[in-house]
mmCIF file of C-alpha atoms in Angstrom:
data_model
loop_
_atom_site.group_PDB
_atom_site.id
_atom_site.type_symbol
_atom_site.label_atom_id
_atom_site.label_comp_id
_atom_site.label_asym_id
_atom_site.label_seq_id
_atom_site.Cartn_x
_atom_site.Cartn_y
_atom_site.Cartn_z
ATOM 1 C CA MET S 248 -205.556 -5.995 195.338
ATOM 2 C CA PRO S 249 -202.255 -8.261 195.335
ATOM 3 C CA ARG S 250 -199.335 -6.257 194.200
ATOM 4 C CA ILE S 251 -197.599 -7.584 190.939
ATOM 5 C CA THR S 252 -194.240 -9.234 191.639
ATOM 6 C CA ARG S 253 -191.145 -8.350 189.588
ATOM 7 C CA GLU S 254 -191.224 -11.782 188.005
ATOM 8 C CA ASP S 255 -194.952 -11.287 186.940
ATOM 9 C CA LYS S 256 -194.002 -7.784 185.551
ATOM 10 C CA ALA S 257 -191.126 -9.310 183.484
ATOM 11 C CA ARG S 258 -193.590 -12.134 182.245
ATOM 12 C CA ASN S 259 -196.157 -9.612 181.279
ATOM 13 C CA ARG S 260 -193.555 -7.552 179.312
ATOM 14 C CA GLN S 261 -192.216 -10.797 177.614
ATOM 15 C CA ASN S 262 -195.809 -11.774 176.563
ATOM 16 C CA ILE S 263 -196.292 -8.184 175.052
ATOM 17 C CA VAL S 264 -193.096 -8.602 173.162
ATOM 18 C CA GLU S 265 -193.967 -11.967 171.775
ATOM 19 C CA ALA S 266 -197.514 -10.838 170.849
ATOM 20 C CA ALA S 267 -196.087 -7.732 169.197
ATOM 21 C CA GLY S 268 -193.543 -9.780 167.118
ATOM 22 C CA ARG S 269 -196.194 -12.137 165.911
ATOM 23 C CA MET S 270 -198.876 -9.371 165.176
ATOM 24 C CA PHE S 271 -196.228 -7.016 163.639
ATOM 25 C CA ARG S 272 -194.800 -9.497 161.347
ATOM 26 C CA SER S 273 -198.340 -10.531 160.083
ATOM 27 C CA LYS S 274 -199.861 -7.120 159.904
ATOM 28 C CA GLY S 275 -197.378 -4.466 160.022
ATOM 29 C CA VAL S 276 -196.644 -2.124 162.909
ATOM 30 C CA ASP S 277 -199.053 0.582 161.743
ATOM 31 C CA ALA S 278 -201.968 -2.013 161.493
ATOM 32 C CA VAL S 279 -201.948 -3.055 165.054
ATOM 33 C CA GLY S 280 -203.446 -1.021 167.946
ATOM 34 C CA ILE S 281 -202.293 -0.988 171.361
ATOM 35 C CA ALA S 282 -205.721 -2.316 172.751
ATOM 36 C CA GLU S 283 -205.627 -5.140 170.252
ATOM 37 C CA LEU S 284 -202.135 -5.985 171.087
ATOM 38 C CA MET S 285 -202.621 -6.033 174.724
ATOM 39 C CA LYS S 286 -205.653 -8.178 174.436
ATOM 40 C CA GLU S 287 -203.486 -10.674 172.404
ATOM 41 C CA ALA S 288 -200.925 -10.456 175.178
ATOM 42 C CA GLY S 289 -203.910 -11.321 177.688
ATOM 43 C CA LEU S 290 -203.490 -7.883 179.603
ATOM 44 C CA THR S 291 -205.452 -4.686 179.711
ATOM 45 C CA HIS S 292 -204.841 -1.806 177.551
ATOM 46 C CA GLY S 293 -204.015 0.535 180.344
ATOM 47 C CA GLY S 294 -201.179 -1.425 181.347
ATOM 48 C CA PHE S 295 -199.046 -0.859 178.292
ATOM 49 C CA TYR S 296 -197.572 2.177 179.451
ATOM 50 C CA ASN S 297 -196.090 0.661 182.557
ATOM 51 C CA HIS S 298 -193.948 -1.312 180.235
ATOM 52 C CA PHE S 299 -193.181 0.882 177.267
ATOM 53 C CA ALA S 300 -192.984 4.589 176.623
ATOM 54 C CA SER S 301 -194.387 4.304 173.312
ATOM 55 C CA LYS S 302 -195.412 1.865 170.426
ATOM 56 C CA ASP S 303 -192.223 2.626 168.681
ATOM 57 C CA ASP S 304 -190.220 1.496 171.680
ATOM 58 C CA LEU S 305 -192.086 -1.742 171.712
ATOM 59 C CA ALA S 306 -191.669 -2.147 167.851
ATOM 60 C CA ALA S 307 -187.800 -1.914 168.405
ATOM 61 C CA GLU S 308 -187.773 -4.393 171.116
ATOM 62 C CA ALA S 309 -190.146 -6.737 169.182
ATOM 63 C CA CYS S 310 -188.001 -6.418 165.992
ATOM 64 C CA GLY S 311 -184.904 -7.334 168.027
ATOM 65 C CA ALA S 312 -186.383 -10.172 169.684
ATOM 66 C CA SER S 313 -187.632 -11.432 166.335
ATOM 67 C CA PHE S 314 -184.268 -11.149 164.818
ATOM 68 C CA LYS S 315 -182.596 -12.772 167.863
ATOM 69 C CA ALA S 316 -184.651 -15.802 167.486
ATOM 70 C CA SER S 317 -184.384 -15.978 163.830
ATOM 71 C CA LEU S 318 -180.470 -15.588 164.029
ATOM 72 C CA GLY S 319 -180.564 -18.237 166.567
ATOM 73 C CA SER S 320 -182.110 -20.717 164.256
ATOM 74 C CA LEU S 321 -179.665 -19.740 161.393
ATOM 75 C CA GLU S 322 -176.893 -20.514 163.710
ATOM 76 C CA GLN S 323 -178.239 -23.945 164.479
ATOM 77 C CA LEU S 324 -178.576 -24.712 160.863
ATOM 78 C CA LEU S 325 -174.998 -23.559 160.224
ATOM 79 C CA GLU S 326 -173.321 -25.394 163.066
ATOM 80 C CA GLU S 327 -175.014 -28.722 161.986
ATOM 81 C CA GLY S 328 -172.545 -28.745 159.149
ATOM 82 C CA ALA S 329 -172.673 -30.523 155.820
ATOM 83 C CA ASP S 330 -174.524 -33.746 155.686
ATOM 84 C CA LEU S 331 -176.312 -35.834 153.309
ATOM 85 C CA THR S 332 -178.751 -33.045 152.558
ATOM 86 C CA GLY S 333 -176.021 -30.809 151.134
ATOM 87 C CA PRO S 334 -174.090 -27.788 152.455
ATOM 88 C CA PRO S 335 -175.668 -25.698 155.179
ATOM 89 C CA LEU S 336 -176.424 -22.640 153.130
ATOM 90 C CA ASN S 337 -178.418 -24.762 150.731
ATOM 91 C CA ARG S 338 -180.501 -26.086 153.590
ATOM 92 C CA VAL S 339 -180.993 -22.267 154.631
ATOM 93 C CA VAL S 340 -182.162 -21.476 151.198
ATOM 94 C CA ASP S 341 -184.562 -24.446 151.035
ATOM 95 C CA SER S 342 -185.854 -23.587 154.400
ATOM 96 C CA TYR S 343 -186.215 -19.856 153.899
ATOM 97 C CA LEU S 344 -188.000 -20.128 150.403
ATOM 98 C CA SER S 345 -190.445 -22.622 151.356
ATOM 99 C CA ALA S 346 -194.200 -22.433 151.057
ATOM 100 C CA ALA S 347 -194.391 -23.016 154.978
ATOM 101 C CA HIS S 348 -192.252 -20.198 155.529
ATOM 102 C CA ARG S 349 -194.260 -17.949 153.094
ATOM 103 C CA ASP S 350 -197.493 -18.862 154.585
ATOM 104 C CA ALA S 351 -196.408 -18.245 158.245
ATOM 105 C CA SER S 352 -196.614 -14.449 158.107
ATOM 106 C CA ASP S 353 -196.653 -14.078 161.904
ATOM 107 C CA GLY S 354 -193.480 -16.038 162.272
ATOM 108 C CA GLY S 355 -190.199 -16.794 160.427
ATOM 109 C CA CYS S 356 -187.709 -14.090 159.511
ATOM 110 C CA PRO S 357 -188.290 -10.556 160.328
ATOM 111 C CA SER S 358 -185.982 -9.501 157.351
ATOM 112 C CA ALA S 359 -188.773 -9.997 154.948
ATOM 113 C CA SER S 360 -191.998 -9.323 157.233
ATOM 114 C CA LEU S 361 -190.683 -6.309 158.734
ATOM 115 C CA VAL S 362 -188.862 -4.689 155.770
ATOM 116 C CA ILE S 363 -191.513 -1.999 154.969
ATOM 117 C CA ASP S 364 -191.929 -1.120 158.544
ATOM 118 C CA ALA S 365 -188.079 -0.628 159.103
ATOM 119 C CA GLY S 366 -187.971 1.725 156.190
ATOM 120 C CA ARG S 367 -191.021 3.785 157.417
ATOM 121 C CA HIS S 368 -190.534 4.077 161.143
ATOM 122 C CA SER S 369 -188.018 5.510 163.477
ATOM 123 C CA ASP S 370 -184.231 5.512 163.235
ATOM 124 C CA THR S 371 -184.539 3.330 166.664
ATOM 125 C CA ILE S 372 -186.513 0.650 164.632
ATOM 126 C CA GLN S 373 -184.323 1.143 161.509
ATOM 127 C CA SER S 374 -181.116 0.557 163.699
ATOM 128 C CA VAL S 375 -182.323 -2.679 165.221
ATOM 129 C CA TYR S 376 -183.409 -3.793 161.734
ATOM 130 C CA ALA S 377 -179.904 -3.038 160.425
ATOM 131 C CA ALA S 378 -178.245 -4.875 163.246
ATOM 132 C CA GLY S 379 -180.451 -7.999 162.407
ATOM 133 C CA VAL S 380 -179.395 -7.832 158.710
ATOM 134 C CA GLU S 381 -175.650 -7.476 159.822
ATOM 135 C CA GLY S 382 -176.147 -10.587 161.675
ATOM 136 C CA TYR S 383 -177.310 -12.375 158.786
ATOM 137 C CA LEU S 384 -174.750 -10.932 156.629
ATOM 138 C CA THR S 385 -172.022 -12.012 159.186
ATOM 139 C CA GLY S 386 -173.343 -15.532 159.476
ATOM 140 C CA PHE S 387 -173.659 -15.937 155.603
ATOM 141 C CA ALA S 388 -170.231 -14.427 154.918
ATOM 142 C CA GLU S 389 -168.417 -16.773 157.561
ATOM 143 C CA GLU S 390 -170.291 -19.690 156.029
ATOM 144 C CA PHE S 391 -169.226 -18.868 152.413
ATOM 145 C CA ALA S 392 -165.601 -18.379 153.658
ATOM 146 C CA ARG S 393 -165.664 -21.759 155.380
ATOM 147 C CA GLU S 394 -167.158 -23.584 152.430
ATOM 148 C CA HIS S 395 -164.711 -21.968 150.007
ATOM 149 C CA GLU S 396 -161.523 -21.669 152.233
ATOM 150 C CA GLY S 397 -158.704 -20.465 150.263
ATOM 151 C CA GLU S 398 -160.798 -19.714 147.061
ATOM 152 C CA ILE S 399 -162.482 -16.477 147.943
ATOM 153 C CA THR S 400 -161.407 -13.325 150.046
ATOM 154 C CA SER S 401 -163.232 -12.077 152.988
ATOM 155 C CA GLN S 402 -164.630 -9.089 150.642
ATOM 156 C CA GLU S 403 -165.820 -11.768 148.184
ATOM 157 C CA ALA S 404 -167.577 -13.694 150.908
ATOM 158 C CA ARG S 405 -169.348 -10.536 152.092
ATOM 159 C CA GLU S 406 -170.477 -9.752 148.732
ATOM 160 C CA ARG S 407 -171.927 -13.292 148.261
ATOM 161 C CA ALA S 408 -173.730 -12.858 151.734
ATOM 162 C CA VAL S 409 -175.303 -9.555 150.461
ATOM 163 C CA LEU S 410 -176.519 -11.131 147.410
ATOM 164 C CA LEU S 411 -178.005 -14.233 149.138
ATOM 165 C CA LEU S 412 -179.674 -12.381 151.739
ATOM 166 C CA SER S 413 -181.152 -9.742 149.224
ATOM 167 C CA ARG S 414 -182.194 -12.919 147.143
ATOM 168 C CA LEU S 415 -183.927 -14.568 149.975
ATOM 169 C CA VAL S 416 -185.716 -11.367 151.314
ATOM 170 C CA GLY S 417 -186.813 -10.183 147.750
ATOM 171 C CA ALA S 418 -188.082 -13.814 146.800
ATOM 172 C CA MET S 419 -190.029 -13.847 150.114
ATOM 173 C CA VAL S 420 -191.710 -10.441 149.686
ATOM 174 C CA LEU S 421 -192.519 -11.055 146.249
ATOM 175 C CA ALA S 422 -193.973 -14.590 146.954
ATOM 176 C CA ARG S 423 -196.066 -13.367 149.768
ATOM 177 C CA ALA S 424 -197.378 -10.229 147.855
ATOM 178 C CA VAL S 425 -199.102 -12.348 145.152
ATOM 179 C CA SER S 426 -199.766 -15.521 147.035
ATOM 180 C CA HIS S 427 -203.605 -15.008 147.496
ATOM 181 C CA VAL S 428 -204.281 -13.951 143.942
ATOM 182 C CA GLN S 429 -201.592 -15.813 141.912
ATOM 183 C CA PRO S 430 -200.422 -19.086 143.935
ATOM 184 C CA GLU S 431 -198.859 -20.370 140.862
ATOM 185 C CA LEU S 432 -196.667 -17.304 140.577
ATOM 186 C CA SER S 433 -195.868 -17.279 144.111
ATOM 187 C CA ASP S 434 -194.727 -20.919 143.990
ATOM 188 C CA GLU S 435 -192.707 -20.204 140.862
ATOM 189 C CA ILE S 436 -190.784 -17.298 142.512
ATOM 190 C CA LEU S 437 -189.970 -19.459 145.554
ATOM 191 C CA ARG S 438 -188.953 -22.653 143.165
ATOM 192 C CA THR S 439 -186.879 -20.705 140.925
ATOM 193 C CA CYS S 440 -184.952 -18.762 143.671
ATOM 194 C CA ARG S 441 -184.383 -22.208 145.519
ATOM 195 C CA ALA S 442 -183.017 -23.849 142.353
ATOM 196 C CA ARG S 443 -180.404 -21.433 141.459
ATOM 197 C CA PRO S 444 -176.759 -21.972 142.531
ATOM 198 C CA LEU S 445 -175.788 -19.973 145.311
ATOM 199 C CA GLY S 446 -172.377 -19.071 143.494
#
């Protein structure tokens, strides 16, 4: 049997992390078994421990990778600057609080999809989640400060960032929680939170 190369091992690990990111965001960490996860990654169950010491270790890495991708998208939106569609933070709100984001439970922002898991699992996972939240707050605060240069203090920009992230995540969690049984309510939550001024 041929030996696995270092590149193959790295690729396999990446496949596991990507599969875990999708599955954990869609179903929650506790609802995903290792066998199911490895099958999704195209690998055998027995190979899991060649890459990770525990499911918690994988969950922390998958959470970090999900935030890295999400924060990269945020950075790109903010760097595009203001254009005909309005200020960058308005575009962030419109994109985040969209039906497409709500319905893509295995993708999108981990702030909303992993919020319960972060609170229930190890300090390691919670620390990675907290770092992701800080990334959002930093990006939002910098943009508020830029958009209102000379009008608000850095503390006020930070407070606005906290309010904005709480609004986005809270609205998305609620909209997803009722979307199958009361789609009109779900749409109302998203629509109302999109329409309110950012402050």
